[in-house]
Every structure is written in C-alpha cells, then in structure tokens.
Amino acid sequence: MSSGGGAAMPDGAFDPQAAGPGGPLEDGALDTLFAAFPRHHRILIAVSGGPDSIALLHLAARWRAGRADGPQLIAATVDHGLRAEAAREAEAVGAFASKIGVPHHSLVWRGSKPAHGIQEAAREARYGLLADAAREAGATALALAHTRDDQAETVLFRLARGSGFSGLSGMRGDAARHGLALLRPFLDTPKARLVATLEAAGVAFVRDPSNNDLRFARPRLRAMAQALAGEGLDARRLAVLARRIARADQALEAATDAAEAAIRRLGAEGRPDTVGLDARAFAALPDEIALRLLGRAIHQVGTEGPVELAKLEALFEALKAAAPAPSAPFRRTLAGALVSLGREALHVSAAPPRRESGPIAPNSPVVGPVVLGKKGPRS
C-alpha cells in the first residue's frame, strides 16, 4: 500500500494540538466510537485497504488493546476481481492486520460479472461474502467504515433516485443484514479526520481509482461536494438532515404500528396469505400512515419483490379515488399482490400467477427500489 502522505509519527502517536475538526482522532475518543462493540463477542471488520477501513482496523485494534476484555476482532478483504491491483492490496491489508495482531481473510468474488450495474452488483456480492465469512468465524457483527461523507453522499444519491423518508434517513449506525449486526462507528466522523489519523501514525493506505470514475453516479455526486459545500450544503448538514428525517421516520413507523393494530381484521379472511384492513378506518388515516400500511401489506403477501415507491403512491391515489364509491369493483395488482376494496374491508392477498406471454418486466426499473417503512426493504 502506498502512504497517504504527510509527516509520519511513531505508530500510535497523536498530536493533541491537531485534534480539531480535521485533526487526528485521539485515544480518548475511542470508547465513544466503539461503544457498541462490547455487545458482541466476535466482530468481523470489512477492510478494503482504503483510508476509512484501514483507520477502522487500526483504531479498533488500538481500542481493543487498551481493554482487559472485549470482542475478538477479525479482518476480511473482498477482492472483486475487477482490478489487477486488488489481490496485491488484499495481501497488503493482511500484512498490516498481522502486524497489529488481527486475523485476516481474503475473499474473492468469483464467477461472471454483469455488464451493467457493476457497482451495485459488487456491493451485493461483497455483503454476501462478508456475511458468509462472519458466520463461518462465529462473528455476530460486521463493522463497516462508512463516514459522515458517505452518509451525505447516500442522502444525495437516494434523493436523486426518488427515495421517501426511510431512504433519506440514510445509513444507521447500528442496523442488521444477513442476520448480522452492522456497526458503523465512523458515521458521524469526517473522512478527513481518519486520513489525518493514519498520516499521523504513519499507517499506509490505498485509494481505489473507481471512487473517482465519473461513469458512476456516486463519484459524480462526490465531485459535486465542494460546490454544494460552498452553498452551505456540506456533509455535516446533510448528515444532520438524515438524523432529523430518521427521527421523523421513527415516529411515523410508530404511528403505523398503532394504526395496524387498530384496524387490521385478524382472522376475518381465514387465509394466511391475505391481509384485511377495515375500509372506513383505513380511509380515515392520514395519507402517510395509510400509504405505509398499504406498503407493509403488499410486502407481506406480494411475490415479486419490493415495490417502487412511485408505483405504491399511484396505487394509493387510485384507492383513495375509489373509496367514496366502494360498490364499484376495485382490484389492482402490484409486486405480486392483489389489492381489492369492498364496502367493509380492504384486502391485500397474493395475486394469481401471471400467464407467461413473453419476458415480464421487473416490478421496479432500478436496482434496490425505494419503499417506505421498517417492514419492507429500504433503499
């Protein structure tokens, strides 16, 4: 790995005078950063070799070395097979991990690669490989090095794709995927501080050139960051926006929980693949709560994957227009679910299989479609 530059100091040394917004992280900050780590007995750390993940490995190892007990740390690097340098970089990560006493595994994404959507496909493959490695090692958590800058980029990316509240709340500091806890201790830490920390400690890292490849959406958004910051829309403010939206989204989810408990017609249909809701009570709900409740029902019984938010909204508007005259038949399908409205009940059930008459277009035209709420996939 090539050094990130800057004056090197002895390994582990920090300049307290430089510990401002862009200065190195001090040892005193580590207990706060890694507060969620002691809940797990073994944690797999995803390390690409870039500055963020190398800083995660470096600082997590320093934190663990300063404690009498705590989780066992294991590092893993995914070679996606997309760059010739990737195998060598994985070896360099392994050497660094060995130097600081952390076991390391190199994982390889094998098989054919898609011609389009390669970054999204690589991301899914990476999570799958890391999850498999974590389970094999007996880890209960996967630590990821997403920073405040990544959070801001995610908010912009999802905004451009038309996400609702759940998507615009960004990444969570602690979440779950593939049965593992996802830990993101740097989610409110600027990338500049991680780079400064490594440079102060003389720890080398690499920069992936694909992060600046303007053929992809995220690098294009990254290139806009300086101009947006000049208008006041910097990473800090975008991260604050994500937290505020997450707070509002949590309240909306709680309201949806209460509405579901109040108006769901339990046992009325006698079919496990059908959700029944009281039609009049549903019509009286605030639009956002009713929309989320409808999305939950479709997610529960649908057979064609997550529903795109714009399509869910269109269905909801049609449902509202039909509500004043429920005597007229209302039957619509979406994402493999059949939505039907009667005088007393709104039913959402699994739709009959489609007759094959050629290629069937996917429900959503984008990878990772955006939907609402905790009970369905999120963007």
Coordinates of C-alpha atoms in Angstrom, one line a residue:
M1 CA 0.0 0.0 0.0
S2 CA 1.2 3.5 -0.7
S3 CA 1.3 6.0 2.1
G4 CA -1.4 8.6 2.3
G5 CA 1.3 11.3 2.6
G6 CA 2.0 13.7 5.4
A7 CA 4.7 13.7 8.1
A8 CA 4.9 10.2 9.8
M9 CA 5.0 9.9 13.5
P10 CA 5.6 6.8 15.6
D11 CA 2.8 4.2 15.4
G12 CA 0.1 5.2 17.8
A13 CA 1.3 8.8 18.3
F14 CA -1.3 11.6 18.2
D15 CA -0.8 15.3 18.2
P16 CA -3.3 16.8 20.6
Q17 CA -3.0 20.2 19.0
A18 CA -4.2 18.7 15.7
A19 CA -7.3 17.1 17.1
G20 CA -9.7 19.7 15.7
P21 CA -12.3 19.1 13.0
G22 CA -9.7 17.8 10.6
G23 CA -7.1 16.6 13.0
P24 CA -6.3 13.0 14.1
L25 CA -8.6 11.2 16.4
E26 CA -7.3 10.9 20.0
D27 CA -7.3 7.8 22.1
G28 CA -9.8 9.4 24.4
A29 CA -12.5 9.3 21.6
L30 CA -12.2 5.5 21.1
D31 CA -14.5 4.3 23.9
T32 CA -17.3 6.5 22.4
L33 CA -16.6 5.5 18.8
F34 CA -16.7 1.8 19.7
A35 CA -19.4 1.8 22.4
A36 CA -21.4 -0.8 20.5
F37 CA -18.5 -3.3 20.1
P38 CA -18.6 -4.8 23.6
R39 CA -22.1 -6.2 22.9
H40 CA -20.5 -8.8 20.7
H41 CA -18.0 -11.5 21.4
R42 CA -16.5 -11.6 17.9
I43 CA -16.6 -8.9 15.2
L44 CA -15.6 -9.1 11.5
I45 CA -14.1 -5.8 10.2
A46 CA -14.5 -5.2 6.5
V47 CA -11.2 -3.7 5.2
S48 CA -10.7 -2.7 1.6
G49 CA -7.3 -1.1 2.1
G50 CA -8.7 2.4 1.6
P51 CA -8.2 5.1 4.3
D52 CA -11.6 4.7 6.0
S53 CA -11.4 0.9 6.5
I54 CA -7.7 0.9 7.4
A55 CA -8.5 3.6 10.0
L56 CA -11.3 1.3 11.3
L57 CA -9.0 -1.6 11.6
H58 CA -6.1 0.5 13.1
L59 CA -8.3 2.2 15.7
A60 CA -10.4 -0.8 16.6
A61 CA -7.2 -2.8 17.3
R62 CA -5.9 0.1 19.4
W63 CA -9.1 0.3 21.3
R64 CA -9.2 -3.5 22.0
A65 CA -5.5 -3.5 23.0
G66 CA -6.3 -0.9 25.7
R67 CA -9.0 -3.1 27.3
A68 CA -8.7 -6.1 29.7
D69 CA -11.5 -7.8 27.8
G70 CA -13.8 -7.3 24.8
P71 CA -14.6 -8.8 21.5
Q72 CA -12.2 -10.7 19.3
L73 CA -11.5 -8.8 16.1
I74 CA -11.2 -10.4 12.7
A75 CA -10.5 -8.6 9.4
A76 CA -11.6 -9.5 5.9
T77 CA -10.9 -8.1 2.5
V78 CA -13.0 -8.7 -0.6
D79 CA -11.3 -8.9 -4.0
H80 CA -14.0 -8.3 -6.5
G81 CA -11.8 -9.4 -9.4
L82 CA -12.4 -6.0 -11.2
R83 CA -8.9 -4.5 -10.8
A84 CA -5.5 -6.2 -11.3
E85 CA -4.2 -4.5 -8.2
A86 CA -6.9 -5.8 -5.9
A87 CA -5.2 -9.1 -5.0
R88 CA -2.0 -7.3 -4.1
E89 CA -3.9 -4.7 -2.0
A90 CA -5.7 -7.6 -0.1
E91 CA -2.3 -9.1 0.7
A92 CA -1.1 -5.7 2.0
V93 CA -4.1 -5.5 4.3
G94 CA -3.4 -9.0 5.5
A95 CA 0.2 -8.0 6.3
F96 CA -0.9 -4.9 8.2
A97 CA -3.6 -6.9 10.1
S98 CA -0.9 -9.5 11.0
K99 CA 1.4 -6.7 12.3
I100 CA -1.3 -5.5 14.7
G101 CA -2.3 -8.9 15.8
V102 CA -5.7 -9.3 14.0
P103 CA -6.5 -12.4 11.9
H104 CA -7.3 -11.7 8.3
H105 CA -9.2 -13.4 5.5
S106 CA -9.1 -12.6 1.8
L107 CA -12.4 -13.3 0.0
V108 CA -12.8 -13.4 -3.8
W109 CA -15.9 -12.6 -5.8
R110 CA -15.8 -15.4 -8.4
G111 CA -18.0 -16.0 -11.5
S112 CA -19.3 -13.8 -14.3
K113 CA -19.8 -10.1 -13.7
P114 CA -22.8 -8.1 -15.1
A115 CA -22.2 -5.7 -18.0
H116 CA -24.4 -3.1 -16.3
G117 CA -24.9 -2.0 -12.7
I118 CA -21.5 -3.4 -11.7
Q119 CA -21.1 -1.3 -8.6
E120 CA -24.4 -2.3 -7.2
A121 CA -23.7 -6.0 -8.0
A122 CA -20.3 -5.7 -6.5
R123 CA -21.8 -4.2 -3.3
E124 CA -24.3 -7.1 -3.0
A125 CA -21.6 -9.7 -3.6
R126 CA -19.4 -8.0 -1.1
Y127 CA -22.0 -8.1 1.7
G128 CA -22.8 -11.7 0.9
L129 CA -19.1 -12.8 1.0
L130 CA -18.6 -10.9 4.3
A131 CA -21.7 -12.3 5.8
D132 CA -20.6 -15.8 5.0
A133 CA -17.2 -15.2 6.4
A134 CA -18.6 -13.7 9.6
R135 CA -20.9 -16.7 10.2
E136 CA -18.1 -19.1 9.5
A137 CA -15.9 -17.3 12.0
G138 CA -18.7 -17.2 14.6
A139 CA -19.0 -13.4 14.5
T140 CA -22.2 -11.8 15.3
A141 CA -21.4 -8.3 13.9
L142 CA -19.9 -6.8 10.8
A143 CA -18.1 -3.5 11.3
L144 CA -18.1 -1.1 8.3
A145 CA -16.1 2.2 7.9
H146 CA -18.8 4.5 6.4
T147 CA -18.1 8.1 7.3
R148 CA -20.1 11.3 7.6
D149 CA -19.0 12.0 4.0
D150 CA -20.5 8.6 2.9
Q151 CA -23.7 9.4 4.8
A152 CA -24.0 12.7 2.9
E153 CA -23.4 11.0 -0.4
T154 CA -26.0 8.4 0.4
V155 CA -28.6 11.0 1.2
L156 CA -27.9 12.8 -2.2
F157 CA -27.9 9.5 -4.1
R158 CA -31.2 8.4 -2.7
L159 CA -32.7 11.9 -3.1
A160 CA -31.8 11.7 -6.8
R161 CA -33.5 8.3 -7.1
G162 CA -36.7 9.5 -5.5
S163 CA -36.5 8.0 -2.1
G164 CA -39.1 8.6 0.6
F165 CA -38.4 9.3 4.3
S166 CA -37.0 5.9 5.1
G167 CA -34.4 6.2 2.3
L168 CA -33.5 9.8 3.1
S169 CA -32.8 8.9 6.7
G170 CA -29.5 7.4 5.4
M171 CA -27.5 4.7 6.9
R172 CA -27.9 3.7 10.5
G173 CA -25.1 3.5 13.0
D174 CA -26.4 0.1 14.0
A175 CA -28.5 -2.0 11.7
A176 CA -28.9 -5.6 10.7
R177 CA -28.3 -7.6 7.5
H178 CA -28.0 -11.3 6.7
G179 CA -28.6 -12.0 10.4
L180 CA -25.6 -9.9 11.5
A181 CA -25.5 -6.6 13.3
L182 CA -24.0 -3.8 11.1
L183 CA -21.8 -1.5 13.1
R184 CA -20.7 1.9 11.7
P185 CA -18.7 3.7 14.3
F186 CA -17.5 6.5 12.0
L187 CA -20.9 7.6 10.7
D188 CA -20.5 11.0 12.3
T189 CA -16.8 11.3 11.7
P190 CA -15.4 13.3 8.7
K191 CA -13.2 11.3 6.4
A192 CA -10.5 14.0 6.7
R193 CA -10.0 13.0 10.4
L194 CA -9.4 9.4 9.5
V195 CA -6.9 10.3 6.9
A196 CA -5.2 12.7 9.4
T197 CA -5.1 9.9 11.9
L198 CA -3.4 7.5 9.6
E199 CA -0.9 10.1 8.4
A200 CA 0.0 11.0 12.0
A201 CA 0.5 7.3 12.8
G202 CA 2.5 6.6 9.6
V203 CA -0.1 4.0 8.5
A204 CA -0.3 3.4 4.8
F205 CA -3.4 3.0 2.7
V206 CA -4.5 2.9 -0.9
R207 CA -7.1 4.9 -2.9
D208 CA -9.4 3.0 -5.2
P209 CA -9.4 4.8 -8.6
S210 CA -13.0 3.6 -9.2
N211 CA -14.1 6.0 -6.5
N212 CA -13.3 8.8 -8.9
D213 CA -14.7 7.2 -12.0
L214 CA -17.3 9.6 -13.3
R215 CA -19.1 6.8 -15.3
F216 CA -20.8 6.0 -12.0
A217 CA -23.3 8.1 -10.0
R218 CA -21.6 8.2 -6.7
P219 CA -18.3 9.5 -7.9
R220 CA -20.3 12.2 -9.9
L221 CA -22.0 13.2 -6.7
R222 CA -18.7 13.1 -4.9
A223 CA -17.3 15.5 -7.5
M224 CA -20.1 18.0 -6.7
A225 CA -19.4 18.0 -2.9
Q226 CA -17.1 21.1 -3.0
A227 CA -19.6 23.2 -4.9
L228 CA -22.5 22.1 -2.7
A229 CA -20.5 22.9 0.4
G230 CA -19.9 26.3 -1.0
E231 CA -23.6 26.8 -0.9
G232 CA -23.8 25.6 2.7
L233 CA -24.9 22.0 1.8
D234 CA -21.9 20.3 3.2
A235 CA -21.5 16.8 4.6
R236 CA -22.3 17.9 8.2
R237 CA -25.6 19.5 7.3
L238 CA -26.6 16.6 5.1
A239 CA -25.8 14.2 8.0
V240 CA -27.9 16.3 10.3
L241 CA -30.8 16.2 7.8
A242 CA -30.5 12.4 7.7
R243 CA -30.8 12.2 11.5
R244 CA -33.8 14.5 11.6
I245 CA -35.5 12.5 8.9
A246 CA -34.7 9.3 10.8
R247 CA -36.3 10.8 13.9
A248 CA -39.4 11.7 12.0
D249 CA -39.5 8.3 10.2
Q250 CA -39.3 6.5 13.6
A251 CA -42.4 8.5 14.7
L252 CA -44.2 7.7 11.5
E253 CA -43.4 4.0 11.9
A254 CA -44.7 4.0 15.5
A255 CA -47.9 5.6 14.3
T256 CA -48.2 3.0 11.5
D257 CA -47.7 0.2 14.1
A258 CA -50.6 1.7 16.2
A259 CA -52.8 2.0 13.1
E260 CA -52.1 -1.5 12.0
A261 CA -53.0 -2.9 15.4
A262 CA -56.2 -0.9 15.5
I263 CA -57.7 -1.6 12.0
R264 CA -56.3 -5.0 10.9
R265 CA -59.1 -7.5 10.7
L266 CA -57.5 -10.5 12.3
G267 CA -58.8 -13.8 11.3
A268 CA -61.6 -12.3 9.1
E269 CA -60.3 -13.9 5.9
G270 CA -59.2 -17.3 7.2
R271 CA -56.2 -17.2 4.9
P272 CA -52.6 -16.7 5.9
D273 CA -51.8 -15.1 2.6
T274 CA -54.3 -12.3 3.0
V275 CA -54.2 -9.1 4.9
G276 CA -57.6 -7.5 5.8
L277 CA -58.0 -3.9 6.9
D278 CA -61.1 -2.1 8.0
A279 CA -62.0 0.0 4.9
R280 CA -63.6 3.0 6.7
A281 CA -60.8 3.2 9.3
F282 CA -58.2 3.0 6.6
A283 CA -59.8 5.8 4.7
A284 CA -59.7 8.0 7.8
L285 CA -56.0 7.5 8.4
P286 CA -53.5 10.3 7.5
D287 CA -52.2 9.7 4.0
E288 CA -48.7 8.9 5.0
I289 CA -49.8 6.4 7.6
A290 CA -52.2 4.7 5.2
L291 CA -49.5 4.6 2.5
R292 CA -47.1 2.9 4.8
L293 CA -49.7 0.4 6.0
L294 CA -50.6 -0.5 2.4
G295 CA -46.9 -0.9 1.6
R296 CA -46.5 -3.2 4.6
A297 CA -49.4 -5.4 3.5
I298 CA -48.1 -5.7 -0.1
H299 CA -44.6 -6.5 1.2
Q300 CA -46.1 -9.2 3.4
V301 CA -48.0 -11.1 0.8
G302 CA -46.5 -10.0 -2.5
T303 CA -44.5 -12.4 -4.6
E304 CA -42.5 -10.2 -6.9
G305 CA -40.1 -8.4 -4.6
P306 CA -40.1 -4.9 -3.1
V307 CA -42.4 -2.2 -4.6
E308 CA -41.2 1.0 -6.0
L309 CA -42.4 4.0 -4.0
A310 CA -43.8 5.9 -7.0
K311 CA -45.9 2.8 -8.0
L312 CA -47.1 2.4 -4.5
E313 CA -48.2 6.1 -4.4
A314 CA -50.0 5.7 -7.7
L315 CA -51.9 2.7 -6.4
F316 CA -52.7 4.6 -3.2
E317 CA -54.1 7.6 -5.1
A318 CA -56.3 5.3 -7.1
L319 CA -57.5 3.6 -4.0
K320 CA -58.4 6.9 -2.4
A321 CA -60.4 7.9 -5.5
A322 CA -62.3 4.7 -5.4
A323 CA -63.1 4.8 -1.6
P324 CA -66.2 7.1 -1.8
A325 CA -67.9 4.6 -4.1
P326 CA -66.9 1.1 -2.8
S327 CA -69.8 -0.5 -4.6
A328 CA -67.8 -0.3 -7.8
P329 CA -65.2 -3.1 -8.0
F330 CA -61.7 -2.1 -7.2
R331 CA -59.0 -4.6 -8.0
R332 CA -55.4 -3.8 -8.7
T333 CA -52.1 -5.8 -8.6
L334 CA -48.7 -4.6 -7.6
A335 CA -45.5 -6.5 -6.8
G336 CA -47.3 -9.8 -6.9
A337 CA -50.1 -8.7 -4.6
L338 CA -53.8 -8.2 -5.4
V339 CA -55.4 -5.2 -3.7
S340 CA -59.2 -5.2 -3.6
L341 CA -61.6 -2.8 -1.9
G342 CA -65.1 -3.7 -0.7
R343 CA -67.7 -1.9 1.5
E344 CA -66.3 -3.2 4.8
A345 CA -62.7 -4.3 4.1
L346 CA -59.6 -3.6 2.1
H347 CA -58.0 -6.9 1.2
V348 CA -54.4 -7.5 0.1
S349 CA -53.6 -11.0 -1.0
A350 CA -51.2 -12.9 -3.2
A351 CA -52.0 -12.2 -6.8
P352 CA -52.7 -15.2 -9.1
P353 CA -49.7 -16.2 -11.2
R354 CA -49.3 -14.3 -14.4
R355 CA -49.8 -16.1 -17.7
E356 CA -46.4 -16.2 -19.5
S357 CA -46.6 -14.3 -22.8
G358 CA -43.0 -13.3 -23.2
P359 CA -40.5 -11.6 -21.0
I360 CA -42.0 -10.0 -17.9
A361 CA -40.7 -6.6 -16.9
P362 CA -39.5 -6.4 -13.3
N363 CA -41.6 -4.5 -10.8
S364 CA -39.0 -1.8 -10.4
P365 CA -36.8 -0.3 -13.1
V366 CA -34.0 0.4 -10.7
V367 CA -31.7 -1.7 -8.5
G368 CA -32.7 -1.5 -4.9
P369 CA -36.1 0.1 -5.3
V370 CA -37.2 2.6 -2.7
V371 CA -40.1 1.7 -0.4
L372 CA -41.4 3.0 2.9
G373 CA -41.0 1.7 6.4
K374 CA -39.3 -0.8 8.6
K375 CA -41.4 -3.8 7.5
G376 CA -40.1 -3.6 3.9
P377 CA -36.8 -3.4 2.1
R378 CA -35.3 0.1 2.2
S379 CA -33.4 2.0 -0.5

